[in-house]
GROMACS .gro file of C-alpha atoms in nm:
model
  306
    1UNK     CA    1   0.000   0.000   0.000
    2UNK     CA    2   0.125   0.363  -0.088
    3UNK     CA    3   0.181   0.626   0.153
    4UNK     CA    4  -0.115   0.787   0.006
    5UNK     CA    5  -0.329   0.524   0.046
    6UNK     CA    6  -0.217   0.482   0.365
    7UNK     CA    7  -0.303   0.845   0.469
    8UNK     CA    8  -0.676   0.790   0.316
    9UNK     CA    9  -0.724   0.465   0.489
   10UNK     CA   10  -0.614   0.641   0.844
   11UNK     CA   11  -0.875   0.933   0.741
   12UNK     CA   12  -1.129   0.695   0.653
   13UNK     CA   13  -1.091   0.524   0.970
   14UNK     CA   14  -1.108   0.857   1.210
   15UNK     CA   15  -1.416   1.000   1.015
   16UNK     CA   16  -1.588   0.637   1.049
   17UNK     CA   17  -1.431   0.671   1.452
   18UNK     CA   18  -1.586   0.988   1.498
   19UNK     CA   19  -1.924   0.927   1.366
   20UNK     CA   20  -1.879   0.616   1.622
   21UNK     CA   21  -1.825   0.829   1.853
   22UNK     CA   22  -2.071   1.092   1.807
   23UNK     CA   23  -2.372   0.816   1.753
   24UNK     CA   24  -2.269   0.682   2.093
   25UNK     CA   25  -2.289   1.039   2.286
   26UNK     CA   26  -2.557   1.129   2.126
   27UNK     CA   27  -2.744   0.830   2.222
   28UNK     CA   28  -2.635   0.878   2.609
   29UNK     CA   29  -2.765   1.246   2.579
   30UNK     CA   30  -3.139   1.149   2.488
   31UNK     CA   31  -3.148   0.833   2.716
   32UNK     CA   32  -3.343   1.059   2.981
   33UNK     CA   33  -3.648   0.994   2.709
   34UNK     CA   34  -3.662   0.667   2.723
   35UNK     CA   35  -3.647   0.623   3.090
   36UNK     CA   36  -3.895   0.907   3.093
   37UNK     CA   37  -4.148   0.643   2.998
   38UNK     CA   38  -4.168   0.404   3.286
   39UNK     CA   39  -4.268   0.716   3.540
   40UNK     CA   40  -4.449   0.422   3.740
   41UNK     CA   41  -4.131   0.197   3.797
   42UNK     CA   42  -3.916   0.258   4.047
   43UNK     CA   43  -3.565   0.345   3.990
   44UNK     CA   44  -3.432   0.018   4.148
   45UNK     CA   45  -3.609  -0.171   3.931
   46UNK     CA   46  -3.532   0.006   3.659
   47UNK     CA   47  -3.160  -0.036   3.733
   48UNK     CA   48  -3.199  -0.436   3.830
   49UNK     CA   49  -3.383  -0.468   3.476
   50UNK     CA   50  -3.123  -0.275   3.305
   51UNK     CA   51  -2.863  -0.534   3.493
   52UNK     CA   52  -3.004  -0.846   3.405
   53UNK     CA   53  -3.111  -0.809   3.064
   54UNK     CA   54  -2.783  -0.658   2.952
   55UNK     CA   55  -2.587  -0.951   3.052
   56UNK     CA   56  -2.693  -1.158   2.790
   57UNK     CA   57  -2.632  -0.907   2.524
   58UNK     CA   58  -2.297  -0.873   2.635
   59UNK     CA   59  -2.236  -1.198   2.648
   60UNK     CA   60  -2.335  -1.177   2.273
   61UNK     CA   61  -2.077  -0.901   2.214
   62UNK     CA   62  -1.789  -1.100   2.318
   63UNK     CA   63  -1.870  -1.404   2.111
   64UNK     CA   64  -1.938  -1.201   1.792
   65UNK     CA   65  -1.612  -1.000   1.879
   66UNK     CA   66  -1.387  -1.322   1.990
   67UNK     CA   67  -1.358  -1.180   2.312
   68UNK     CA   68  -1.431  -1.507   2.568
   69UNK     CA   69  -1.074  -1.580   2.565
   70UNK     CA   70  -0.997  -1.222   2.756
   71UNK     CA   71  -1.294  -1.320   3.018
   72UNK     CA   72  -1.211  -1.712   3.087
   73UNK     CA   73  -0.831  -1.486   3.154
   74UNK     CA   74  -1.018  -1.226   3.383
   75UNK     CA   75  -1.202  -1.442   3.567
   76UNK     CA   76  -0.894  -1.609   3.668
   77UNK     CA   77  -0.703  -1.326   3.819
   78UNK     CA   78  -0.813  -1.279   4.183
   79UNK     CA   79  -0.701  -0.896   4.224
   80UNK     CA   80  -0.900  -0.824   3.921
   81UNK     CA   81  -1.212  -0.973   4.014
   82UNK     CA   82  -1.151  -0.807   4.386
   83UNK     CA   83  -1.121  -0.446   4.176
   84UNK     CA   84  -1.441  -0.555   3.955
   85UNK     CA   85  -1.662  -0.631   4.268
   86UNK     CA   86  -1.564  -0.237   4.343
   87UNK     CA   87  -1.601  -0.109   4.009
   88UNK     CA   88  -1.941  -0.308   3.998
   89UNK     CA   89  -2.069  -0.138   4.281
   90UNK     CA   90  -1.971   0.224   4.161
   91UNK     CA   91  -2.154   0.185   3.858
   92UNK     CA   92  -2.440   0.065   3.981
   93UNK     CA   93  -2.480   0.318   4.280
   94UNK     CA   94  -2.422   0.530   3.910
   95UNK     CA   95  -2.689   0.364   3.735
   96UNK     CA   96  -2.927   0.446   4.056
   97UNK     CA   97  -2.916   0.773   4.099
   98UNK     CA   98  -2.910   0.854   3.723
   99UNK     CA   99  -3.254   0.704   3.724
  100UNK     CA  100  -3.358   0.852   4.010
  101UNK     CA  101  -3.262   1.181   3.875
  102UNK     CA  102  -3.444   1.130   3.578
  103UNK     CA  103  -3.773   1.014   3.735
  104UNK     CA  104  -3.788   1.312   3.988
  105UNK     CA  105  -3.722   1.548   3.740
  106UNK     CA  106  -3.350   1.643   3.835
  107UNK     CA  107  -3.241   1.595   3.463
  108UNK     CA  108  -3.043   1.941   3.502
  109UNK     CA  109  -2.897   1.834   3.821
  110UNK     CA  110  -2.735   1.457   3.658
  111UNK     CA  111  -2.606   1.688   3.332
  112UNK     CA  112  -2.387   1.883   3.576
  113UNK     CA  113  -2.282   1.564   3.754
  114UNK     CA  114  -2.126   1.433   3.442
  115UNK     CA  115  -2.016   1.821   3.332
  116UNK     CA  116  -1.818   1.798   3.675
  117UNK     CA  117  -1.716   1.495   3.537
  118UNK     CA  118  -1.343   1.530   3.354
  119UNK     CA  119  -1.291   1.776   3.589
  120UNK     CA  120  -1.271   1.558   3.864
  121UNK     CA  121  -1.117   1.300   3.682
  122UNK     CA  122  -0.805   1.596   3.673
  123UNK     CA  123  -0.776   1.609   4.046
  124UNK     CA  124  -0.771   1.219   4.034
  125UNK     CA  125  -0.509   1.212   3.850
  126UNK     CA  126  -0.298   1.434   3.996
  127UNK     CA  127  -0.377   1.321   4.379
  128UNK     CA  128  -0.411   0.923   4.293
  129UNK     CA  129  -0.216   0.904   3.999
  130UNK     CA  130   0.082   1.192   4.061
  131UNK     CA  131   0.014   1.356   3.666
  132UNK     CA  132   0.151   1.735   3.674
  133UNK     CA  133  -0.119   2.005   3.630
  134UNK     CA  134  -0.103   2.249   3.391
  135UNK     CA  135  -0.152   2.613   3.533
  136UNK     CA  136  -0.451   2.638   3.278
  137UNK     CA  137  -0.603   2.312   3.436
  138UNK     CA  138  -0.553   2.442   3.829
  139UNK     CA  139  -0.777   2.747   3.689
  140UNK     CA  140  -1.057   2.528   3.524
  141UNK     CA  141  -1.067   2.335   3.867
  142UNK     CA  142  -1.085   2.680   4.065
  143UNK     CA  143  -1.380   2.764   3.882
  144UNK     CA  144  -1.567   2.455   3.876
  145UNK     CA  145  -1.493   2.488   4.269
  146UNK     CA  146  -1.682   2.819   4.252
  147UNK     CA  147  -1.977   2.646   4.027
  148UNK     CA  148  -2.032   2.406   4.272
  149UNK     CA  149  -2.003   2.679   4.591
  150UNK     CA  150  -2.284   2.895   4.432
  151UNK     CA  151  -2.489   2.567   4.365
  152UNK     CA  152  -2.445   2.456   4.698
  153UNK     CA  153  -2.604   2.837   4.838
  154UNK     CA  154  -2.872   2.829   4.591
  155UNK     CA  155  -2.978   2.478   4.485
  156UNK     CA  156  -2.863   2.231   4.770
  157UNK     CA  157  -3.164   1.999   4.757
  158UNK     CA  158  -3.017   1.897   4.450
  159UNK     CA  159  -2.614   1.919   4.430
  160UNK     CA  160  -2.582   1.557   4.617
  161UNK     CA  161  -2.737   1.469   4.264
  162UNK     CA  162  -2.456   1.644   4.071
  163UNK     CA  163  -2.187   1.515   4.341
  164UNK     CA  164  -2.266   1.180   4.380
  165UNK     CA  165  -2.318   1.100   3.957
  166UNK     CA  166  -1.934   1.293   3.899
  167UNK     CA  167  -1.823   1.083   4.233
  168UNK     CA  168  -1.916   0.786   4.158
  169UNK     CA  169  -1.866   0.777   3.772
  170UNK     CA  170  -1.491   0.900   3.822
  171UNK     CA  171  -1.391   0.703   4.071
  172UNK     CA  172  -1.546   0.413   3.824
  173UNK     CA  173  -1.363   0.538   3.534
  174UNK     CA  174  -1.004   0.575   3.802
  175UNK     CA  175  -1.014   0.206   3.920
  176UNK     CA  176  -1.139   0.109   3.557
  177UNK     CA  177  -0.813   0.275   3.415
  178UNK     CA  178  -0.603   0.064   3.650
  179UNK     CA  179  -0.794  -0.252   3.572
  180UNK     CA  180  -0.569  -0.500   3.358
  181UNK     CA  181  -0.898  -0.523   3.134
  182UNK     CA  182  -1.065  -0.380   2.823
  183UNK     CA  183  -1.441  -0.211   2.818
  184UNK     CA  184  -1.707  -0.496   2.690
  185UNK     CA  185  -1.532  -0.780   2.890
  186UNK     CA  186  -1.480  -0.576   3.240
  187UNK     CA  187  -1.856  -0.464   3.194
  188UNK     CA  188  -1.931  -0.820   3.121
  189UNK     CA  189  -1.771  -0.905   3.442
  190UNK     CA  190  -1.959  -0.633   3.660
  191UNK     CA  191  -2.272  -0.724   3.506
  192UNK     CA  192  -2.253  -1.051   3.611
  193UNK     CA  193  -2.119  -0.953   3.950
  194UNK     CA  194  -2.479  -0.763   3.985
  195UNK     CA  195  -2.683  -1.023   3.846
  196UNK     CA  196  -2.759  -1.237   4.150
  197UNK     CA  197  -2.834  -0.888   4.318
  198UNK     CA  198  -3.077  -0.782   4.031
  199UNK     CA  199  -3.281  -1.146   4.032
  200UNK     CA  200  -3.303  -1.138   4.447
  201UNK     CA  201  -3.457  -0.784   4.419
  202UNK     CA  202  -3.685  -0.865   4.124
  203UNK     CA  203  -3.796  -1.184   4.296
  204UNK     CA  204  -3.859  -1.016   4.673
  205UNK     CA  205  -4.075  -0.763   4.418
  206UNK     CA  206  -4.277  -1.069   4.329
  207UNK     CA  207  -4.351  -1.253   4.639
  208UNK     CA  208  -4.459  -0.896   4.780
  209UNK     CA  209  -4.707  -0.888   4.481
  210UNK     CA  210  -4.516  -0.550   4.388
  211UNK     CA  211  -4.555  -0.518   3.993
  212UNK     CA  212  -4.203  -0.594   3.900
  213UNK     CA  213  -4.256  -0.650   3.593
  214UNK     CA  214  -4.425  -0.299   3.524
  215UNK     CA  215  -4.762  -0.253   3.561
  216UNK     CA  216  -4.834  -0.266   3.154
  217UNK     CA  217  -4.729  -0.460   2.838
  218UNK     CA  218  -4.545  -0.120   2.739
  219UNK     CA  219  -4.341  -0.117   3.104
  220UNK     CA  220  -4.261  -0.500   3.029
  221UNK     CA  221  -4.097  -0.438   2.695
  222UNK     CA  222  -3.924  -0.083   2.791
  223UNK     CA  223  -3.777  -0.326   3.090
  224UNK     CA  224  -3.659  -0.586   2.865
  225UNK     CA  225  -3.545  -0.397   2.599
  226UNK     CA  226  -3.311  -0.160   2.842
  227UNK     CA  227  -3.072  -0.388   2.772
  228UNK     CA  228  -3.013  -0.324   2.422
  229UNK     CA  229  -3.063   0.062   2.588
  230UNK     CA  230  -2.760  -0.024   2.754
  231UNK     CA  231  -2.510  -0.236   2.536
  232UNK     CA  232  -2.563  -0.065   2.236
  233UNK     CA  233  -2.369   0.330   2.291
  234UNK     CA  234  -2.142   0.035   2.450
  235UNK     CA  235  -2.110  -0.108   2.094
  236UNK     CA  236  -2.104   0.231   1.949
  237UNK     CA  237  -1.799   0.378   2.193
  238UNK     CA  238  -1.604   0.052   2.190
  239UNK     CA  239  -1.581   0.088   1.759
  240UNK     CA  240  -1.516   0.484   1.822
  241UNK     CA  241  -1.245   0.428   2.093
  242UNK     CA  242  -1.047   0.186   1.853
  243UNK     CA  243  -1.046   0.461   1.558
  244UNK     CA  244  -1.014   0.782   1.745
  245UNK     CA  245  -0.786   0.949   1.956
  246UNK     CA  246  -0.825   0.967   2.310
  247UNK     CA  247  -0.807   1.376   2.324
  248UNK     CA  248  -1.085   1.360   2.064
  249UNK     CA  249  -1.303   1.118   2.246
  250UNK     CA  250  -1.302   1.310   2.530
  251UNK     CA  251  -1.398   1.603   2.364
  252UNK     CA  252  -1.678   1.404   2.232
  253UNK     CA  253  -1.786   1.338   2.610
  254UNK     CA  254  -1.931   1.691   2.666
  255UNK     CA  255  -2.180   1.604   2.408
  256UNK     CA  256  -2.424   1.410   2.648
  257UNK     CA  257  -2.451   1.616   2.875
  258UNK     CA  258  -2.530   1.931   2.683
  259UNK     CA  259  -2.769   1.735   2.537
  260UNK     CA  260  -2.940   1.640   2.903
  261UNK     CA  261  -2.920   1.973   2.984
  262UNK     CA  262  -3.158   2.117   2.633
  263UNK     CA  263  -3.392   1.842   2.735
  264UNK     CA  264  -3.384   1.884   3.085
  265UNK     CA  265  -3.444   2.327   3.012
  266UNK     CA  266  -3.619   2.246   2.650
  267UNK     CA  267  -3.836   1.978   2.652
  268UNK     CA  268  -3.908   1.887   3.054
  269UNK     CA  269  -3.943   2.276   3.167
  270UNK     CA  270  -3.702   2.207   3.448
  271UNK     CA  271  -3.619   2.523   3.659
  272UNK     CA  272  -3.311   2.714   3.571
  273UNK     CA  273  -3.234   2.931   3.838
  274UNK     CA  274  -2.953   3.181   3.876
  275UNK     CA  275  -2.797   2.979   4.102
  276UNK     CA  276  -2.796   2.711   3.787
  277UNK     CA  277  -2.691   2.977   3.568
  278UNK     CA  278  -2.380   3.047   3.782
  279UNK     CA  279  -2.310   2.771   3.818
  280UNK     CA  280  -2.341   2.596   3.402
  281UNK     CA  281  -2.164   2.963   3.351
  282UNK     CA  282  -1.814   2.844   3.615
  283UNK     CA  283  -1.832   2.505   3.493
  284UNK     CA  284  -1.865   2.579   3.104
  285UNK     CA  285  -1.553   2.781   3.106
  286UNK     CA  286  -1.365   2.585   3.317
  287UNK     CA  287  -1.433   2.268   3.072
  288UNK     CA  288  -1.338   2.560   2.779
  289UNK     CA  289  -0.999   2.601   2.952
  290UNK     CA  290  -0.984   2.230   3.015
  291UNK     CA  291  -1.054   2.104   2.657
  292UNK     CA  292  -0.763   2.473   2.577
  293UNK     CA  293  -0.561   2.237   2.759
  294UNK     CA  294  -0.593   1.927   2.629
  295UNK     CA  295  -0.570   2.054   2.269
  296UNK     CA  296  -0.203   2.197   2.339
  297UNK     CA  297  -0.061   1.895   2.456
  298UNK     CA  298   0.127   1.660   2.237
  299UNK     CA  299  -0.096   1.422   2.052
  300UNK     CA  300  -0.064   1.046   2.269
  301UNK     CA  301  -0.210   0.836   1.993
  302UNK     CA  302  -0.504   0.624   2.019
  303UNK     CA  303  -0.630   0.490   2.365
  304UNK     CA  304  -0.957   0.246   2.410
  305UNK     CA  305  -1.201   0.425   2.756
  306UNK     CA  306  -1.330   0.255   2.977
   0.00000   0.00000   0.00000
């Protein structure tokens, strides 16, 4: 193959990356409608639905993808499956109070959770991991420190919300990082971790003659189907993160959440106070200084997320 070719088949492969990429963000950003439509199931069933009928789809993902070999491995190493069982839990105290946010109308309040997200994941990285700060990226975490201050004066009933989404989903996304393991089979492995969990809760639900199966056809097959909800922006991110970048995925991140936050303003009439508006105003510029930064580092090549 030429050098030219080359070049095109590297383009090809980034523009195919980032439409990956972009499907999968986009998707995240208008899940709050679909969960929107079971306002009569609770949020922990929602969640043990969402655990047990992803499973088999991702199950599914590794045979079509060759990836069993990497699990029967996993499941193998003892450390691993200790840091799993943590990850597990961190994603599915995630999982919970993203629903819950959605079904009590706190759609504004999960956007600025995952906003606060990369932000936190800086501090992480320089407390847990040692990385050096930029000066730029001590000032973006200044002001997202003064978002979150004039939150916490004006809107308090809902910045546990915002704290415990960016809390738990970064300390997910830290231990993730150091797991010896790539995306589909390490979700794989959590899944199944929360399983056993998911059918105990579902089956207490029945005994108690507690609709946990929905209380309509329509609940039934929203429940069941949240597992293709789940695995497919999976899918979608897995093919991006093998194309792209990792500075351009993570640009790519801010997507959802802008996205929660139109619907959550746009479309659900939640209340934007000025508190919110100082707030979205700290934490936007401090993720424009952020992404400022990232842009004028050196380019790292291409990373998979986890």
């Amino acid at each position: 193959m030429s050098a030219s070719e080359t070049i095109d088949a590297q383009a090809r492969t980034r523009r195919s990356g980032f439409g990956y990429g972009l499907a999968a963000y986009s998707f995240w950003g208008v899940l709050p409608i679909y969960f929107k439509q079971l306002p009569n199931v609770p949020p922990v069933d929602i969640v043990a639905h969402r655990v047990l009928w992803s499973l088999p789809l991702l199950l599914f993902l590794l045979a079509v993808t060759g990836g069993f070999a990497g699990l029967v491995s996993a499941v193998r190493q003892p450390k691993l499956i200790g840091l799993l069982a943590l990850t597990a839990l961190l994603i599915a105290i995630n999982w919970l109070l993203y629903i819950y946010a959605i079904a009590n109308g706190h759609i504004l309040a999960g956007s600025l959770g995952y906003y606060l997200n990369p932000l936190a994941n800086v501090l992480l990285g320089r407390f847990v991991l040692k990385e050096r700060l930029s000066r730029l990226q001590w000032v973006a975490v200044a002001l997202a420190g003064a978002g979150i201050a004039a939150l916490a004066v004006g809107a308090l009933d809902q910045l546990w919300i915002s704290l415990g989404l960016c809390i738990s989903f970064s300390s997910y996304g830290l231990l993730r990082k150091m797991a010896p393991v790539d995306s589909p089979t390490g979700l794989t492995i959590e899944t199944a971790m929360l399983v056993p969990a998911a059918i105990l809760w579902l089956a207490f639900e029945l005994f108690s003659g507690q609709p946990a199966l929905g209380t309509s056809t329509h609940d039934t097959s929203l429940l069941i189907a949240s597992g293709l909800v789940t695995a497919t922006p999976l899918l979608l991110f897995t093919a991006a993160a093998r194309r792209l970048p990792y500075s351009t995925l993570g640009m790519l991140q801010f997507l959802a959440p802008t996205l929660q936050f139109l619907l959550a303003v746009a479309v659900y009439g939640e209340a934007f106070t000025t508190a919110h508006a100082i707030a979205f105003g700290a934490i936007w510029t401090a993720l424009a200084l952020y992404v400022w930064a990232l842009v004028r580092q050196p380019p790292q090549g291409t990373d998979a997320a986890g």
